[in-house]
XYZ file of C-alpha atoms in Angstrom:
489
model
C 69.159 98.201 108.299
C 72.313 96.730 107.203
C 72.103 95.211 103.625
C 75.411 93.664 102.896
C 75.346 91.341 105.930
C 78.071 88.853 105.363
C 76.705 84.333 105.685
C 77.182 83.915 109.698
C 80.377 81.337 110.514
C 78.065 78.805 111.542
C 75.852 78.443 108.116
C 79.768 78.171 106.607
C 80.154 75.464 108.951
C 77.236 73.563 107.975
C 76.690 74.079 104.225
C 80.106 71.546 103.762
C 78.298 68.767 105.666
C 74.672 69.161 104.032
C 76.348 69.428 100.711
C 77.670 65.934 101.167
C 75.066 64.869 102.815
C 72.573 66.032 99.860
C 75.155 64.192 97.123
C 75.117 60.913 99.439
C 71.390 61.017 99.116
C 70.921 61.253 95.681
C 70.539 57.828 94.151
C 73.929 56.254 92.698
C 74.773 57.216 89.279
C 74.501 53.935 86.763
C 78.224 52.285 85.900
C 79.138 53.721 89.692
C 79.668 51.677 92.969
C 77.689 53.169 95.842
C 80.986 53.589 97.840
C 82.514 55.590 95.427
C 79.442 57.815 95.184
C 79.748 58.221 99.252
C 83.499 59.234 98.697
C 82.697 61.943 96.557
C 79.870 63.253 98.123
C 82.461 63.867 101.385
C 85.143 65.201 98.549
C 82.855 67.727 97.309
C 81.989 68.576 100.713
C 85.594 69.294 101.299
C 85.662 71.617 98.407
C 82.734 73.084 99.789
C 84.378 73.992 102.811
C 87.866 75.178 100.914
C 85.554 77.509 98.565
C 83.579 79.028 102.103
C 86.532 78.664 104.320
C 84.314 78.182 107.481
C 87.998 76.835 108.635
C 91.102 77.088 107.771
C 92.065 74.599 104.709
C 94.280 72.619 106.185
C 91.752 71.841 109.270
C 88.815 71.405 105.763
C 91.334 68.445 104.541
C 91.947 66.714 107.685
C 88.766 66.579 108.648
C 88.070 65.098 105.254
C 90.856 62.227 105.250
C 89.911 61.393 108.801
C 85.955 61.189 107.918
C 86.917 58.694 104.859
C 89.147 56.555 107.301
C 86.358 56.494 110.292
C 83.598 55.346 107.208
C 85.897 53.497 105.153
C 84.047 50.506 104.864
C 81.426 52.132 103.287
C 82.822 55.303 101.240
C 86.578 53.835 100.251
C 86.576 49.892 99.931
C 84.483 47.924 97.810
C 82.733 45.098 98.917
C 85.185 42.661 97.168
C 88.023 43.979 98.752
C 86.581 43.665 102.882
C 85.893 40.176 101.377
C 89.456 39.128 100.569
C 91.001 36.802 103.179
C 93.373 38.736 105.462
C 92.134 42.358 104.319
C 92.673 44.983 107.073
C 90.110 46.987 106.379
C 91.426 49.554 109.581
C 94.885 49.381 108.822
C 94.402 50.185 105.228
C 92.298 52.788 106.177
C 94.938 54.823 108.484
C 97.330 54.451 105.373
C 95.518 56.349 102.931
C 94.462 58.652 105.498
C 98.195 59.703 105.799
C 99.319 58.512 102.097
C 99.904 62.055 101.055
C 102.589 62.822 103.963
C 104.800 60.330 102.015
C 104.209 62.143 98.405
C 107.547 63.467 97.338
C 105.800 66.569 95.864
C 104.453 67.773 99.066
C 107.487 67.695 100.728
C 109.183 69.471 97.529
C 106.721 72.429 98.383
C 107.918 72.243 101.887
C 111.509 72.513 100.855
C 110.780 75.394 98.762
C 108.907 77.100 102.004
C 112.515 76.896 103.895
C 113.725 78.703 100.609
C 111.400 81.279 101.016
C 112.831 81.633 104.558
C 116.296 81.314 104.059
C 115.522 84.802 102.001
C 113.694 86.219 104.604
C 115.918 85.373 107.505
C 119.775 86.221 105.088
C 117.773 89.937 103.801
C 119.052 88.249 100.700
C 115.164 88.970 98.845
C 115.248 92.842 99.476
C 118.909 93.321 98.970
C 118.132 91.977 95.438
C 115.312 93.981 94.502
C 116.651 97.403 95.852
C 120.241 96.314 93.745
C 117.911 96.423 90.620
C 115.793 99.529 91.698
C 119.092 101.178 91.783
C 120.389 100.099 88.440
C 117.000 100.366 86.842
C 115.152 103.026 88.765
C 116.147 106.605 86.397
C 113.544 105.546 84.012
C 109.898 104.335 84.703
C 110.102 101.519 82.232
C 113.562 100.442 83.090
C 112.315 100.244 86.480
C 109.278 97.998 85.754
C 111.643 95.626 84.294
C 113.819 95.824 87.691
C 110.440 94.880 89.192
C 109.822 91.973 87.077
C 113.424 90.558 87.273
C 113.255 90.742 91.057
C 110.439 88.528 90.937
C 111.781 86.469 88.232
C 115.178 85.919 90.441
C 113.168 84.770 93.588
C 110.459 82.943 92.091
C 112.331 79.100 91.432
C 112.790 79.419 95.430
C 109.808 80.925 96.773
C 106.601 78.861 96.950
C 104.352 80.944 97.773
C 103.388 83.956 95.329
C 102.094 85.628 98.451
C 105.457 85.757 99.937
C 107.475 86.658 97.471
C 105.330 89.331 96.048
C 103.082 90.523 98.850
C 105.509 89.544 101.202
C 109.483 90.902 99.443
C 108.624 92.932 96.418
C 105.813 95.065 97.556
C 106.964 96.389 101.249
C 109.961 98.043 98.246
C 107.891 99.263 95.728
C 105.515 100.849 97.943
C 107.678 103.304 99.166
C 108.682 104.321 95.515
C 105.566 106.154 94.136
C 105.857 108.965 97.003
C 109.120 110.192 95.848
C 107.640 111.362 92.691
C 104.611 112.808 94.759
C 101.924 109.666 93.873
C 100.085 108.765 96.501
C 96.927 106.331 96.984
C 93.515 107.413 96.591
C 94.136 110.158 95.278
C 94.942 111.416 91.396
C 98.498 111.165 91.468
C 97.823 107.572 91.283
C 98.661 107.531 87.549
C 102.198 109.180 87.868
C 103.959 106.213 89.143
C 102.599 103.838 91.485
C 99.705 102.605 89.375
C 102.127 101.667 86.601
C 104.446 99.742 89.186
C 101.839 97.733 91.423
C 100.409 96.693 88.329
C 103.461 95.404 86.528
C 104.504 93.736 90.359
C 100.836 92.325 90.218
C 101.259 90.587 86.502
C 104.586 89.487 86.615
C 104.430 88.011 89.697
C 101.456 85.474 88.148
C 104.093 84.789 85.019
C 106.811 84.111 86.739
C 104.058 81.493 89.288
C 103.466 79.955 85.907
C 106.983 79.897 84.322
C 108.858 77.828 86.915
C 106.838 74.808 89.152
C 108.251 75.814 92.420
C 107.316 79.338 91.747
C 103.598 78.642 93.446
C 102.605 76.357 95.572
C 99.422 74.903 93.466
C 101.140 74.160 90.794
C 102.947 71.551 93.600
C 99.925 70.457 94.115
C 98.775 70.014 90.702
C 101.330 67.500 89.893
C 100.930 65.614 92.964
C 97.066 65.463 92.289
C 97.670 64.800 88.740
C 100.389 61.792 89.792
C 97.402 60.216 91.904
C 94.654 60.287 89.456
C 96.733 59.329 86.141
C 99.940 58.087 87.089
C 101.500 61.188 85.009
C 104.797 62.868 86.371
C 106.169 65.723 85.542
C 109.485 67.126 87.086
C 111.414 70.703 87.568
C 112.752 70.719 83.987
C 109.920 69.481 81.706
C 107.506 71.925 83.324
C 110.528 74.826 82.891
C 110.773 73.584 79.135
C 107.420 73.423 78.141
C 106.561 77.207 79.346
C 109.980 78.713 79.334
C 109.384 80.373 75.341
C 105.832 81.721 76.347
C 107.352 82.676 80.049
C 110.032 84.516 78.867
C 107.629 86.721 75.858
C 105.242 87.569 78.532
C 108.266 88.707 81.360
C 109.821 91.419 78.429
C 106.027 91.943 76.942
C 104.443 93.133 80.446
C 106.877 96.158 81.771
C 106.041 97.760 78.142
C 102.038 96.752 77.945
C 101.452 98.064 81.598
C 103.538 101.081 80.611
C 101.352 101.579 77.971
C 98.437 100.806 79.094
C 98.654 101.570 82.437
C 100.978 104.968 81.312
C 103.133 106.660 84.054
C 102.611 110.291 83.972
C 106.682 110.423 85.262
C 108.654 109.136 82.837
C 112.122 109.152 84.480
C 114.045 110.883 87.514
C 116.896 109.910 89.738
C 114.654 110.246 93.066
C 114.442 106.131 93.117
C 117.740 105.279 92.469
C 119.166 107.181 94.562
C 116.572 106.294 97.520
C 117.698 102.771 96.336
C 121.179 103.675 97.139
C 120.728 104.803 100.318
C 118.971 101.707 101.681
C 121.681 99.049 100.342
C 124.014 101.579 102.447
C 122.123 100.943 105.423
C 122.198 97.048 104.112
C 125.884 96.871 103.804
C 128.001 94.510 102.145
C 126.591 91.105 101.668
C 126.661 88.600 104.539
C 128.592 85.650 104.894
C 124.922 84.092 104.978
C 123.560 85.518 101.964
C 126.853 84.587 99.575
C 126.042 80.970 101.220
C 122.592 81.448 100.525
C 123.205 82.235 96.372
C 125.596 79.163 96.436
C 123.118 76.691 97.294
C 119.901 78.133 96.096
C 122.115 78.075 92.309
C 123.257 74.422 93.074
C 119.742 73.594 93.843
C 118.436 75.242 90.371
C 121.210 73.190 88.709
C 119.991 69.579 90.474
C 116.643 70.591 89.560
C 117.291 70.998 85.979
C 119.514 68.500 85.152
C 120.235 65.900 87.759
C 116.323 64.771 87.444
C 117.326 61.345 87.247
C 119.992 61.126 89.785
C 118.832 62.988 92.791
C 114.649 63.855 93.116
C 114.027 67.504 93.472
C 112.173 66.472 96.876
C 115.818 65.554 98.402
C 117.446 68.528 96.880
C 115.224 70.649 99.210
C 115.864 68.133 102.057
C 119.376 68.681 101.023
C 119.110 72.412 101.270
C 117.012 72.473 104.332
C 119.928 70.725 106.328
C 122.455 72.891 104.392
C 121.140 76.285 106.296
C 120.672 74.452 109.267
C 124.120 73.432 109.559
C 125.792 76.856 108.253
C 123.023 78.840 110.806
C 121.224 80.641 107.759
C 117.976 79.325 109.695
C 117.742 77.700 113.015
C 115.628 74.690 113.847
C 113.206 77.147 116.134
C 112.949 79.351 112.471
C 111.486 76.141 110.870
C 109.349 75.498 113.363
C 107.736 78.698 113.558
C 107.393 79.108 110.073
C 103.522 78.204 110.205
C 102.568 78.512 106.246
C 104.808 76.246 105.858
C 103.279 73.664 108.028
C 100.318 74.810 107.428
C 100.703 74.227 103.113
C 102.240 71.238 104.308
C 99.316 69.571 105.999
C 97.128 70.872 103.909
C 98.293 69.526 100.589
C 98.859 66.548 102.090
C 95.519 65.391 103.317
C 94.157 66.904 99.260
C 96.750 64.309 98.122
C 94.962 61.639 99.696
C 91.645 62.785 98.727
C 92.042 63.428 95.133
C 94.023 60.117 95.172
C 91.284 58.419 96.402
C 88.936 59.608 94.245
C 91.040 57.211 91.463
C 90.846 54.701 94.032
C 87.455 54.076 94.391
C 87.241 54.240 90.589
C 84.821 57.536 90.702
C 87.622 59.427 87.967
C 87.900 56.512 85.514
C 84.087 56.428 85.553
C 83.573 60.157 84.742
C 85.849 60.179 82.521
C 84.145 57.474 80.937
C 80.900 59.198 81.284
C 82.177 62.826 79.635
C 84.010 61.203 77.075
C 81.309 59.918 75.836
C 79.745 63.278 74.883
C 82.166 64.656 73.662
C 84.535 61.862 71.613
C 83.249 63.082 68.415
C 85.702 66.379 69.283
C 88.929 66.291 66.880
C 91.300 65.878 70.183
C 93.308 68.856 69.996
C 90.081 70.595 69.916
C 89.255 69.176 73.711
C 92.707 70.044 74.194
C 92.018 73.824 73.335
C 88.073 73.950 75.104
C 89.115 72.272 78.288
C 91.935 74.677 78.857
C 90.308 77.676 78.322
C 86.891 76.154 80.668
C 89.928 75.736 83.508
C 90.934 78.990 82.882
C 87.982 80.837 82.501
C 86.154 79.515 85.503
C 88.535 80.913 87.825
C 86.420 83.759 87.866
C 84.494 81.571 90.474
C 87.187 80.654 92.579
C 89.246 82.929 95.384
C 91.723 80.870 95.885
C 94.135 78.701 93.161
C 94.517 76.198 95.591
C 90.431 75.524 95.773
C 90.775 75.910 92.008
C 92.655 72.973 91.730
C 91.306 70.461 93.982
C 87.573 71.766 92.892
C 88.469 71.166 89.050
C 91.549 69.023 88.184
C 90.349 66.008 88.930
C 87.472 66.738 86.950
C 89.098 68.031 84.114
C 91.384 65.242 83.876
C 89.017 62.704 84.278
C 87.037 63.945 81.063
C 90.206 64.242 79.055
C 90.998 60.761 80.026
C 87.766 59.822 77.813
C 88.804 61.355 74.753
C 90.334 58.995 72.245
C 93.556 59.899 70.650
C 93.956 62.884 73.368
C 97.935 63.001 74.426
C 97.491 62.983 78.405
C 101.284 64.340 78.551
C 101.008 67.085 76.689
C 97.448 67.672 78.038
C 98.902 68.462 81.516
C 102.290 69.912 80.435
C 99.079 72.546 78.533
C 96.564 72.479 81.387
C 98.327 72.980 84.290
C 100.751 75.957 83.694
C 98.143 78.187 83.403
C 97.364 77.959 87.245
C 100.046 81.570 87.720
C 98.386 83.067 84.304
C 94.485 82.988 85.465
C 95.848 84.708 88.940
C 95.532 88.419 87.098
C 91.793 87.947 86.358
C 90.424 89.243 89.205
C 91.178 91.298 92.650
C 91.044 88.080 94.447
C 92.926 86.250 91.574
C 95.706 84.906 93.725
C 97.247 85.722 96.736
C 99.127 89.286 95.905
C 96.044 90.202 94.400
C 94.716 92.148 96.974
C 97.239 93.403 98.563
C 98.117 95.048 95.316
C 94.194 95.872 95.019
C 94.076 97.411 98.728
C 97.329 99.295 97.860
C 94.935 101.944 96.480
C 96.963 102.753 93.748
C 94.192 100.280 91.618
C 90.812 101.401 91.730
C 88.253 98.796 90.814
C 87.275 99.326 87.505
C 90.925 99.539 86.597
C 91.885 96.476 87.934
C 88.992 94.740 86.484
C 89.473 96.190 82.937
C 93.025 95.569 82.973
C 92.527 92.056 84.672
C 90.409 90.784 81.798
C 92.812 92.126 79.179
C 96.071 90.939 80.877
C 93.980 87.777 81.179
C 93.305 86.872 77.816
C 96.594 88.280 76.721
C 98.278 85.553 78.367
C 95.621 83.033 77.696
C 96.045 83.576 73.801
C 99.663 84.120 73.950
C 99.690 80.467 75.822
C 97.398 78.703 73.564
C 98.976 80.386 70.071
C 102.614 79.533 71.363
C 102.563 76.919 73.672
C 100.507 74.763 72.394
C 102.586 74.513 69.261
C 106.037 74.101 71.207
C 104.834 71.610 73.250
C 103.527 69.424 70.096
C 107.331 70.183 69.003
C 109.389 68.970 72.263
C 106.496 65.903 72.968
């Protein structure tokens, strides 16, 4: 008899829909206009289906937009505004359906997708990494900061965590531990390759919090938190408020992992000099790639300090058209490049829907509603408890992405009630932890398990070092950060 049978695809299916339907049900919370309560019931029934993924997430959200636009005159206009003369209640409709395709931080994460590519396609990503495995590879520690400053190096231009880590960093790495006879599963483990897929595994999730376009969530986070408050934050204030606790956690988790997570091989020249032989096979650098560092630096410099002359959205158009025209990527490379268009859609229709959920008024009344409670909190205190609730309850969550259209809205909402609570600085706190809370578990974020299935981390060592990594860069983030961010507000 099998015990650990697994919830059958079509019970996935359904629990979505009879969520929502349940929340419609339930009678209409006082201070709350029906519609509004309708619209959330089919938003939580999209975060339903995101947490179960009966389908992918992209499919979850436009099935959600398009459900709100076929019932809008019931779930996302109010009766007073069908009433006004010469309101098109369908036409309106269809334009919030596809409002978020026109949100300039969706198509920054897009832009930062043909990044990713322009790596893939140049060899540019694993040139870089094996130049620093060589340079860095005749000690262990030296070579778990070659690891981290691979990732470091790619992360402004790679979107996805998965990609860059899982995807560039890893398929390197993994063929290190053998030369020093570790191998998976097996009790050589310890003498290298547990020490390196662990420091891979937590740098990569600094790094996703130290720069905005270094995961994709964190994209989405500041579109979602543009709909529902009106807040913006750009490439350089997000880069300023984390870069001192960023840069204390990249030097600070080589040496933990190395001591916590100690190498029984110290040093050898087996690495470097395997190193060597690949960038041999590589050869010198392309015309592509040189054209490749040239814009991908001239994009980094836009982003940080031409803010208020180009957007960061057009600097990726700008790029985008850059490798077309120089034949770093073709137009058939873009269009095959399905995560891209996949994030793409998929963001976009969450845009809409956490957006509406300020339209219909459902955010200012929650906010109004938790407030309440808790106003009697000093506000820096609400600050400090709301971030580490965010935090902390991505325990529950498998994916970041789910994470954040699950809770941000939420969370924002009830800091919105507090009086005296900076909103700025709230975010600029809040949302930079999305990379940090990645190392909790095995399904953190997406690296996680491939680093996990690597079987160079056995369970209870992921899970013991998870929690401490965790709150290591929760404390560090709160001690630190919260201070410098009072400072530059």
């Amino acid at each position: 008899m099998t015990t650990n049978a697994q919830p059958s695809p079509r019970w996935k299916l359904l629990a979505p829909l009879a969520i929502a339907i349940i929340v419609a049900l339930i009678p209409t919370p006082p201070g709350l206009s029906p519609h509004a309560w309708y619209f959330f019931a089919i938003f939580l029934g999209c975060v339903v289906g995101l947490i179960l993924e009966p389908l992918p997430g992209a499919v979850v959200g436009l099935v959600g937009v398009t459900l709100v636009a076929l019932l809008s005159r019931w779930v996302l206009f109010s009766p007073e505004q069908l009433a006004a003369d010469g309101f098109n209640a369908a036409g309106q409709a269809f334009s919030w359906a596809v409002s978020g395709f026109t949100n300039s931080t969706v198509w920054l994460i897009f832009g930062a997708f043909m990044f990713a590519l322009g790596y893939e396609k140049t060899g540019l990503g694993r040139r870089i990494s094996l130049w620093l495995v060589k340079a860095m590879g005749r000690r262990t520690l030296t070579l778990g900061y070659a690891v981290m400053i691979a990732d470091g190096i790619l992360a402004p231009f790679t979107p996805s965590n998965t990609a860059r880590s899982a995807g560039t960093i890893y398929p390197v790495i993994r063929n290190l531990p053998p030369l020093y006879d570790s191998h998976p599963n097996d009790p050589s483990m310890k003498r290298m390759g547990s020490f390196l897929m662990w420091t891979a595994l937590a740098s990569t999730c600094v790094t996703s919090s130290l720069f905005l376009t270094a995961l994709a969530p964190n994209l989405l986070a500041i579109a979602l938190t543009e709909s529902t408050t009106g807040i913006q934050i750009n490439w350089g204030q997000w880069f300023m408020a984390v870069v001192p606790v960023g840069i204390l956690l990249l030097l600070l988790v080589p040496l933990l992992s190395y001591w916590l997570c100690a190498p029984e091989v110290k040093a050898g020249d087996e690495i470097s000099d395997w190193a060597g032989k690949e960038l041999t096979k590589l050869g010198a650098l392309t015309r592509h790639e040189i054209m490749l560092v040239a814009m991908v630096v001239t994009a980094l410099l836009l982003w940080i300090f031409a803010g208020s002359v180009i957007s960061g959205s057009l600097v990726g158009l700008v790029v985008i058209c850059g490798m077309l025209l120089t034949g770093i990527v073709t137009w058939s490379d873009i269009l095959d490049n399905r995560a891209a268009w996949n994030t793409f859609v998929w963001f976009a229709t969450l845009v809409a829907l956490a957006g509406g959920l300020s339209q219909v008024g459902f955010v200012n009344w929650f906010g109004n509603v938790v407030g309440g409670q808790i106003s009697h909190f000093d506000p820096l205190v609400a600050m400090v408890a709301l971030v580490v609730i965010f935090y902390l309850l991505h325990y529950f969550f498998a994916s970041v992405t789910a994470h954040v259209t699950a809770l941000l809205p939420v969370i924002l909402a009830a800091a919105s009630g507090i009086a005296g609570l900076d909103m700025q600085m709230f975010v600029l706190l809040l949302l930079p932890t999305l990379g940090f809370m990645g190392i909790l578990t095995p399904y953190g974020t997406g690296p996680s398990p491939v680093y996990y299935g690597s079987g160079y981390l056995p369970s209870a060592l992921f899970w013991r070092l998870g929690a401490i990594f965790g709150l290591l860069f929760l404390v560090v983030w709160l001690v630190i950060g919260l201070p410098w961010l009072m400072v530059i507000s």
